[in-house]
CSV table of C-alpha atoms in Angstrom, one decimal:
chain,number,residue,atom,x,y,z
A,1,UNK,CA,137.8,177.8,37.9
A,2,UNK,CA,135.4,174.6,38.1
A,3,UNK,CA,138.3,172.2,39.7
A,4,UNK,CA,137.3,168.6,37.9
A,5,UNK,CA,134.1,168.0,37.0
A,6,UNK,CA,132.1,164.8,36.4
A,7,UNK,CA,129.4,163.9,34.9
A,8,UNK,CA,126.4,162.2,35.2
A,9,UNK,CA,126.1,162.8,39.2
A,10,UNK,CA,124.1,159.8,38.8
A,11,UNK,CA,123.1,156.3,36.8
A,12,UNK,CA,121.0,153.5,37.0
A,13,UNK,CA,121.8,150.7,34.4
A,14,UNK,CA,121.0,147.4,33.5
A,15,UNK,CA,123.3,144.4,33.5
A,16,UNK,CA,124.8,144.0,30.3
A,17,UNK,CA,124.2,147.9,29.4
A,18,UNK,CA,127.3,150.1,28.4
A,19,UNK,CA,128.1,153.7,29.3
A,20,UNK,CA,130.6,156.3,29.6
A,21,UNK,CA,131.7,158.7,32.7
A,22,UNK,CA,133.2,162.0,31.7
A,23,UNK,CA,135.9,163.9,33.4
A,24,UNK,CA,137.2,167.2,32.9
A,25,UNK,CA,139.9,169.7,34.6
A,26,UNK,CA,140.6,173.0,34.1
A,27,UNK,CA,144.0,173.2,36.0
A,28,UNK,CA,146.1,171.9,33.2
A,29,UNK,CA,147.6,168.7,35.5
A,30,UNK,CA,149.3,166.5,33.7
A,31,UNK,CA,148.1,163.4,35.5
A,32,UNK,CA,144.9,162.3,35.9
A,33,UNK,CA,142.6,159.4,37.6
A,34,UNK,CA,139.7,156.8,38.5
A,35,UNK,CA,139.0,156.0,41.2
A,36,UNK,CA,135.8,153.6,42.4
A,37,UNK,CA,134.5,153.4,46.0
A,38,UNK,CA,132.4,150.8,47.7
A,39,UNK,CA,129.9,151.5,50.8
A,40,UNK,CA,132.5,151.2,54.1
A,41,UNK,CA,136.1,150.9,51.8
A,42,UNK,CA,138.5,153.3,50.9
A,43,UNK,CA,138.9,154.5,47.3
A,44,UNK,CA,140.6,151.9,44.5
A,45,UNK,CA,142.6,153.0,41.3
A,46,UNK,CA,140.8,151.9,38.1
A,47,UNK,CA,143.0,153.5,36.0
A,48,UNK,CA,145.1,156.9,35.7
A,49,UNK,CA,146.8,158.5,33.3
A,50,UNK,CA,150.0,160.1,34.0
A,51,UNK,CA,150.1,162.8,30.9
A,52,UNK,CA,148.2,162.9,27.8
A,53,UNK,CA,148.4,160.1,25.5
A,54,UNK,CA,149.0,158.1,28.0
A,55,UNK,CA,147.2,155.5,30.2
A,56,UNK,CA,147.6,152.6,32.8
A,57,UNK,CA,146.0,149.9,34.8
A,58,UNK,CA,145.3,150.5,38.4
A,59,UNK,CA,144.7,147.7,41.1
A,60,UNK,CA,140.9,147.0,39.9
A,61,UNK,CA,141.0,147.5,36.1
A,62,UNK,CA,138.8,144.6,35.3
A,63,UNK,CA,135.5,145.3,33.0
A,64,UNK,CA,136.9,149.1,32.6
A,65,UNK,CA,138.2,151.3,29.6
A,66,UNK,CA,139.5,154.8,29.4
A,67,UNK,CA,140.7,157.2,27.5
A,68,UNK,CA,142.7,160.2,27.8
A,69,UNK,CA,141.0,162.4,24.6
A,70,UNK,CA,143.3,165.4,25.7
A,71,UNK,CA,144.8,167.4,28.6
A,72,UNK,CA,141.4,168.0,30.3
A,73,UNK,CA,139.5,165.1,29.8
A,74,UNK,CA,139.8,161.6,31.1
A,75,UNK,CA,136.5,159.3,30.2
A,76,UNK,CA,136.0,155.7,31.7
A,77,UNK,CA,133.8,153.3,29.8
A,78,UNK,CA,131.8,150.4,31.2
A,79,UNK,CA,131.6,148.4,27.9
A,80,UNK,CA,128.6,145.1,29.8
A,81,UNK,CA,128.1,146.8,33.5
A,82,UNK,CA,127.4,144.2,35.7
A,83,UNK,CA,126.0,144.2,39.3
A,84,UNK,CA,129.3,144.2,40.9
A,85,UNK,CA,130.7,147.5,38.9
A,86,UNK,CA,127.7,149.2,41.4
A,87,UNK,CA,130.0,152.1,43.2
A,88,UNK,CA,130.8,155.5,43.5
A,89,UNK,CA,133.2,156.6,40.9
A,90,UNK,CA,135.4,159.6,41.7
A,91,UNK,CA,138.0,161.1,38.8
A,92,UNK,CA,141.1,163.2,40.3
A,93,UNK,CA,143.8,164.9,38.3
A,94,UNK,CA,147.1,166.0,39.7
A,95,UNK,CA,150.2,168.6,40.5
A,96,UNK,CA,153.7,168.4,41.9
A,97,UNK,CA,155.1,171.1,43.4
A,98,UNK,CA,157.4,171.7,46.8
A,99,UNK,CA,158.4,168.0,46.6
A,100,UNK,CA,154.7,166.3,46.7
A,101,UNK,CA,151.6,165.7,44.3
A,102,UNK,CA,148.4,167.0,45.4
A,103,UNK,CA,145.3,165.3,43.7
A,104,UNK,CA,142.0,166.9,43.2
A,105,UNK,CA,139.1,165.2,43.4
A,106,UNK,CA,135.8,165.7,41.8
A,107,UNK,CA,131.9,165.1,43.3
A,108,UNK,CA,131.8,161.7,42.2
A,109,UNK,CA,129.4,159.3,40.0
A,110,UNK,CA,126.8,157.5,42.0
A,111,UNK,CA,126.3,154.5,39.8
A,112,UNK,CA,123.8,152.0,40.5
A,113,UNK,CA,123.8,148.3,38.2
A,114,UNK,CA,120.5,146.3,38.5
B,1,UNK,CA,154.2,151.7,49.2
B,2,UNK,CA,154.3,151.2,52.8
B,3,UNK,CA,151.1,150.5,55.0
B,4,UNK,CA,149.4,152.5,57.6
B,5,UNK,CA,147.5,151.8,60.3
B,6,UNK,CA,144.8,154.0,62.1
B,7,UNK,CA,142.1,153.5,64.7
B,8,UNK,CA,138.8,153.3,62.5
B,9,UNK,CA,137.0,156.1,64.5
B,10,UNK,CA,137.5,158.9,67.1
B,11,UNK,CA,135.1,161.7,68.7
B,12,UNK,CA,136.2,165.3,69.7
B,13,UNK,CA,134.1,168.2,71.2
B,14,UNK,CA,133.4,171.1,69.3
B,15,UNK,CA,136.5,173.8,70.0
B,16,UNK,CA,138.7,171.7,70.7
B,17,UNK,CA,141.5,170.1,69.3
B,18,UNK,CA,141.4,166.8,67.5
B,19,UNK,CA,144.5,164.5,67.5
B,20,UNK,CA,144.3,161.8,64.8
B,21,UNK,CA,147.3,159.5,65.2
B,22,UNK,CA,148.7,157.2,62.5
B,23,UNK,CA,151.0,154.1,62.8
B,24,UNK,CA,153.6,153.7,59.4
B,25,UNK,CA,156.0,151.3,61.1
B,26,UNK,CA,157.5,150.3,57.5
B,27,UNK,CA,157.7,153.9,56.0
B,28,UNK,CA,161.1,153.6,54.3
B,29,UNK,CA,163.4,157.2,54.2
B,30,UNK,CA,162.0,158.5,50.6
B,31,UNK,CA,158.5,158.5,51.5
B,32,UNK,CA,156.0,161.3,52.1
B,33,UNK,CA,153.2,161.0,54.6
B,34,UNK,CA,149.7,162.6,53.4
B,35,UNK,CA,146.6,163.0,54.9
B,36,UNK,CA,143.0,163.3,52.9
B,37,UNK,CA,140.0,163.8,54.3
B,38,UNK,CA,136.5,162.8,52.6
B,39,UNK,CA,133.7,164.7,53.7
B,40,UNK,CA,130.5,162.1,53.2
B,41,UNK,CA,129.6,161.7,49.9
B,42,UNK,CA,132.5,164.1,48.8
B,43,UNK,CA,135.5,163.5,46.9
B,44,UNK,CA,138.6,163.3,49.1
B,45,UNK,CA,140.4,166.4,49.9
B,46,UNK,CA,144.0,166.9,50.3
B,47,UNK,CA,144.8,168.4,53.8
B,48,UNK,CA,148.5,168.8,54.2
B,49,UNK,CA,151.9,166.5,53.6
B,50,UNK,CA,155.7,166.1,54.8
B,51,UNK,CA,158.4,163.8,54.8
B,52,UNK,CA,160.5,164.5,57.9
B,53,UNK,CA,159.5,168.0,59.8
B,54,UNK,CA,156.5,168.9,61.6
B,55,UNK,CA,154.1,170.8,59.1
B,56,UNK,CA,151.4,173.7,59.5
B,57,UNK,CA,148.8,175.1,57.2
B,58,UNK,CA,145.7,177.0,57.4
B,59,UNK,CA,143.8,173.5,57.7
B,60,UNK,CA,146.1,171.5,60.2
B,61,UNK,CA,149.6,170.8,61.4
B,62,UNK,CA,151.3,167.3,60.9
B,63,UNK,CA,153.1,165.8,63.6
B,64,UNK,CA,156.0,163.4,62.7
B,65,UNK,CA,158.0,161.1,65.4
B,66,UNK,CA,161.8,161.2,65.0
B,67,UNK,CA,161.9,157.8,63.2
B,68,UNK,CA,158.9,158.5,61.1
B,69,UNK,CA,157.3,155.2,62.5
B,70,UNK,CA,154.5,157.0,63.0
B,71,UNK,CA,152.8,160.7,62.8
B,72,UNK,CA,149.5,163.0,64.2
B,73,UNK,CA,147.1,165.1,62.4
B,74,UNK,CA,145.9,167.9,64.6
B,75,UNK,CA,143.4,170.1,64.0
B,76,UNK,CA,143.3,172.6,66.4
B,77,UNK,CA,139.4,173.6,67.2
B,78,UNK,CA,137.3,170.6,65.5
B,79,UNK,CA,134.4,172.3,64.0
B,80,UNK,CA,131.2,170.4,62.9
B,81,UNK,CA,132.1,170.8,59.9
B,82,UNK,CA,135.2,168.8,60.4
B,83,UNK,CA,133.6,165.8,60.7
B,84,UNK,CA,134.5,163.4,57.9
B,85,UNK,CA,136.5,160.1,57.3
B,86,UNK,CA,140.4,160.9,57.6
B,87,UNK,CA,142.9,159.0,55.4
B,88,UNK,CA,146.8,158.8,56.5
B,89,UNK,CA,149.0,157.6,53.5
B,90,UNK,CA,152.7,156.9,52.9
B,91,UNK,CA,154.2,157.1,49.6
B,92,UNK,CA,157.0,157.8,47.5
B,93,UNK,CA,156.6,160.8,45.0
B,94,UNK,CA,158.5,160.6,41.1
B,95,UNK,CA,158.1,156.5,41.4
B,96,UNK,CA,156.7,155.1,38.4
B,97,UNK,CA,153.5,155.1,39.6
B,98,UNK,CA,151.5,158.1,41.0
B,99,UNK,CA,148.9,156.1,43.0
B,100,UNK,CA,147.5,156.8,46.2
B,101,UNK,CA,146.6,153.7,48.5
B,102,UNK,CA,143.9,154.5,50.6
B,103,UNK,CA,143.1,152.0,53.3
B,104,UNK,CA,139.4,152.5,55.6
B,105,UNK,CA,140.8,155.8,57.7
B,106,UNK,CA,139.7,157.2,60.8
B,107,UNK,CA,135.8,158.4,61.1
B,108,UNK,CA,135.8,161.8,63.0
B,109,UNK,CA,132.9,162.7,64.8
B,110,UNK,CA,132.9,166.0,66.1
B,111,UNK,CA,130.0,166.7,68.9
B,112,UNK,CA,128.3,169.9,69.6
């Protein structure tokens, strides 16, 4: 039982260059999300995806696609990265139970935009 | 969701225990406090939850004040390995959104 998984750990791009983070969870949650984090801040919502089929805009969805390709898999896509999309990015999926959600996170993406 | 306020860091001696308070003054009746912690350069992890009574698990107990204005984390002997950034965060679960808002937390630095 890997939890969520991300991949690459890490990426260095070029402005203007595209590229796609994977995510993937083998707890069958329903619910599932992006998150970005900059040096010093608390995490953001990009996007999340509340069951499959599904998606919606977070608070920073700007410059950002996803797509929910089934249960386990959530992928974000940077379609023209730019200097500012230079983060960590962290995917979680999630379960209710006992009156709360729980969200697991994964190791994160260190992504670096030149 | 409402906001939360905590102090933005906080040491504690190996052994003992560490209290890490957080202020929710707006919290309104249907929402749940959680607490996260994020090890550095880990993803967060989820420590423990509860809406109105004082909560234990294996990792910590959650402290809540009668009018949920505000509530303590406690970890009861801090080990190094407990050092990490702690988030507190108020919100209501089945709204329409599932987000969690996570301000700047509380950096705990556990000494030897």
């Amino acid at each position: 039982n890997a939890g969520v998984t991300q991949t690459p750990k890490f990426q260095v791009l070029k402005t203007g260059q595209s590229m796609t983070l994977q995510c993937a969870q083998d707890m069958n949650h329903n619910s599932m999300y992006w998150y970005r984090q900059d040096p010093g801040m608390g995490l953001r919502l990009i996007y999340y995806s509340a069951s499959e089929g599904t998606t919606d805009k977070g608070e920073v969805p700007n410059g950002y696609n996803v797509s929910r390709l089934n249960k386990r898999e959530f992928s974000l896509r940077l379609e023209s990265a730019a200097p500012s999309q230079t983060s960590v990015y962290f995917c979680a999926s999630s379960e209710i139970g006992q009156g709360a959600e729980t969200q697991y996170f994964g190791p994160g993406t260190r992504l670096l935009v030149l | 969701d409402a906001k939360t306020t905590q102090p933005p860091s906080m040491d504690c001696a190996e052994g003992r225990a560490a209290n890490l308070p957080c202020n929710h003054s707006t919290i309104s009746g249907n929402e749940y406090v959680y607490w996260y912690r994020q090890i550095h350069s880990q993803g967060p992890q989820y420590i423990i939850h509860g809406l109105k009574n004082n909560e234990t698990n294996e990792m910590a107990s959650l402290i809540i004040t009668e009018d949920r204005k505000s509530s303590t984390l406690i970890l009861p002997h801090a080990t190094l390995r407990d050092t990490a950034v702690y988030y507190c965060i108020v919100r209501v679960d089945g709204g329409a959104t599932n987000k969690l808002i996570f301000g700047t937390g509380t950096l705990l630095a556990v000494q030897p």
